[in-house]
């Protein structure tokens, strides 16, 4: 639910990083926080973590400056991925404008990816949103582990599992080194702003 | 791949899963490694290897157990709470003040009950939001396993006609539903003419030490937060009685029967402990040397440490 104020020419939108536990959502935000200093508009807030697990959410505000005459602000959120925090995920998803689904490339996490995507689909439906319409980008994270000899799924397999119906843009990534993180974010922002532009005709 | 290589590979895999807190996956792999070592006769000097793997398995099992415990949301800092409130308050243009209601509901959903209750109590003042605030307030107490207290609140509202009759009736249905979810069946009809509901105490009379005095912070009123210390004049098990001198006007005003004091410190000659108390009565003394002072009775509901 973007806040759009055409009089002051201000836009504020919300991007949520969704995905199974331990897939690297928080790591994505941490990298954005480090690497996009110019766009970062405030502190990254991680509300209560247990070790490195997210219990509530992470939050990072960005300012993109003027786009087509509008001052654009973006709020990035992550959900907690552990199964038991289902209701928190619903809450964080409220008012979402664009989504990054962070999937884990490790073969052992195949089921978890699919289950999490399905759950997200249901949550969106419950909120009256259509997964095929909302700006959505997939990220296949932890690609580096394949090179280290761990069993990971090929991009092709992951596309089949997660994207054969959705057909949305996807990015292989390694959030820990930052590879693919910027590309993912840029793409979701582009799609989200386009979507809002069409919905609200601000440009 | 020969056996040794296989074991090494699996072990490495398990170590990566462990480092990423993928506990089930790590556990699986460590168990496979253990089995391979045990079953193979060619490996020499098995003992230290097996010990190392067993230690890892034990660690994973311990962490899994912790993880699978039902999660009770931990309390978070004041700053984080205000943030949650702000971030999740969605304005419904139809209702004035609904943004604060949304924020308070979010706090409750995040398990920040104390803060949420404070907000709902504030929202009770606003007549348009009163019903919603009251409903969520009751749910907050029930979620914390204070069902009796929720019932006593409802009883108080009913007695004082705090809400219009149709809303009270709707609220009764809601409350009944919430209680039912917790497995509690209670008849709430005509509750306003029944004896005042007092929350059950978790403590046995004989477990309570003799208490000399108590200390707590005023939960509401103009002097909210002020620290108060009172001497205990009479004790019968979990019921304690104190005298409030008539000069203590703000104290007398801010405490009412039916209030729950969540943080009381109890001083006994042998120990100091804290807990929760329910204000079971407050009466002005009408005769004798203490005439004009107030007598306050508190029922000790739980003891934490
Ligand atoms: N090798 C490797 N490890 C990664 C990568 N991204 C994340 N990790 C690690 O995976 C683990 C989980 O990462 P987080 O970012 O905390 O995962 P999350 O999705 O936020 O997890 P939850 O908060 O539990 O939902 C951490 O140990 C990270 O260091 C990656 O690209 N490569
Ligand atoms: Mg996280």
Short mmCIF file of C-alpha atoms and ligand atoms in Angstrom, two decimals, chain A residues 19-28 30 52-55 58 78-82 102 141-145 148 173-177, chain B residues 16 19-21, ligand 1:
data_model
loop_
_atom_site.label_atom_id
_atom_site.label_comp_id
_atom_site.label_asym_id
_atom_site.label_seq_id
_atom_site.Cartn_x
_atom_site.Cartn_y
_atom_site.Cartn_z
CA UNK A 19 11.46 -16.86 1.64
CA UNK A 20 12.15 -19.93 3.76
CA UNK A 21 14.22 -19.72 6.94
CA UNK A 22 17.96 -19.27 6.51
CA UNK A 23 17.73 -18.51 2.78
CA UNK A 24 19.60 -15.20 3.13
CA UNK A 25 16.96 -12.45 3.37
CA UNK A 26 18.67 -10.61 6.19
CA UNK A 27 22.02 -11.04 4.42
CA UNK A 28 20.53 -9.31 1.36
CA UNK A 30 22.82 -6.19 5.21
CA UNK A 52 21.12 -14.62 13.51
CA UNK A 53 17.54 -15.67 13.03
CA UNK A 54 14.98 -13.00 12.45
CA UNK A 55 12.17 -13.10 15.02
CA UNK A 58 14.41 -6.30 9.48
CA UNK A 78 12.39 -9.04 5.61
CA UNK A 79 10.06 -11.59 7.12
CA UNK A 80 11.18 -14.23 9.62
CA UNK A 81 11.44 -17.43 7.61
CA UNK A 82 11.05 -20.06 10.32
CA UNK A 102 14.78 -15.37 -1.76
CA UNK A 141 20.75 -17.45 -3.39
CA UNK A 142 23.90 -19.18 -2.13
CA UNK A 143 25.22 -20.01 -5.61
CA UNK A 144 28.76 -19.87 -4.17
CA UNK A 145 28.17 -23.08 -2.25
CA UNK A 148 32.58 -25.28 -2.85
CA UNK A 173 22.95 -14.61 -6.28
CA UNK A 174 25.37 -14.93 -3.46
CA UNK A 175 24.16 -12.48 -0.90
CA UNK A 176 27.12 -13.07 1.35
CA UNK A 177 29.47 -11.54 -1.22
CA UNK B 16 28.29 -25.98 6.29
CA UNK B 19 27.25 -22.97 10.23
CA UNK B 20 24.08 -21.78 8.51
CA UNK B 21 21.88 -23.09 11.31
N1 LIG C 1 27.50 -19.40 1.56
C1 LIG C 1 26.52 -18.52 1.64
N2 LIG C 1 25.89 -18.34 2.79
C2 LIG C 1 24.88 -17.44 2.84
C3 LIG C 1 24.49 -16.68 1.72
N3 LIG C 1 23.47 -15.88 2.10
C4 LIG C 1 23.26 -16.12 3.39
N4 LIG C 1 24.11 -17.05 3.86
C5 LIG C 1 24.20 -17.59 5.22
O1 LIG C 1 23.00 -18.27 5.50
C6 LIG C 1 22.61 -18.10 6.87
C7 LIG C 1 21.24 -17.48 6.96
O2 LIG C 1 21.24 -16.16 6.40
P1 LIG C 1 20.18 -15.05 6.84
O3 LIG C 1 20.38 -13.88 5.95
O4 LIG C 1 20.23 -14.85 8.29
O5 LIG C 1 18.86 -15.81 6.45
P2 LIG C 1 17.34 -15.32 6.63
O6 LIG C 1 16.66 -15.66 5.37
O7 LIG C 1 17.30 -13.92 7.07
O8 LIG C 1 16.87 -16.30 7.78
P3 LIG C 1 15.60 -16.12 8.79
O9 LIG C 1 15.75 -14.79 9.41
O10 LIG C 1 15.69 -17.24 9.75
O11 LIG C 1 14.38 -16.23 7.93
C8 LIG C 1 23.69 -17.23 7.48
O12 LIG C 1 24.62 -18.05 8.13
C9 LIG C 1 24.32 -16.53 6.29
O13 LIG C 1 25.66 -16.18 6.49
C10 LIG C 1 25.19 -16.90 0.50
O14 LIG C 1 24.93 -16.30 -0.53
N5 LIG C 1 26.18 -17.84 0.52
#
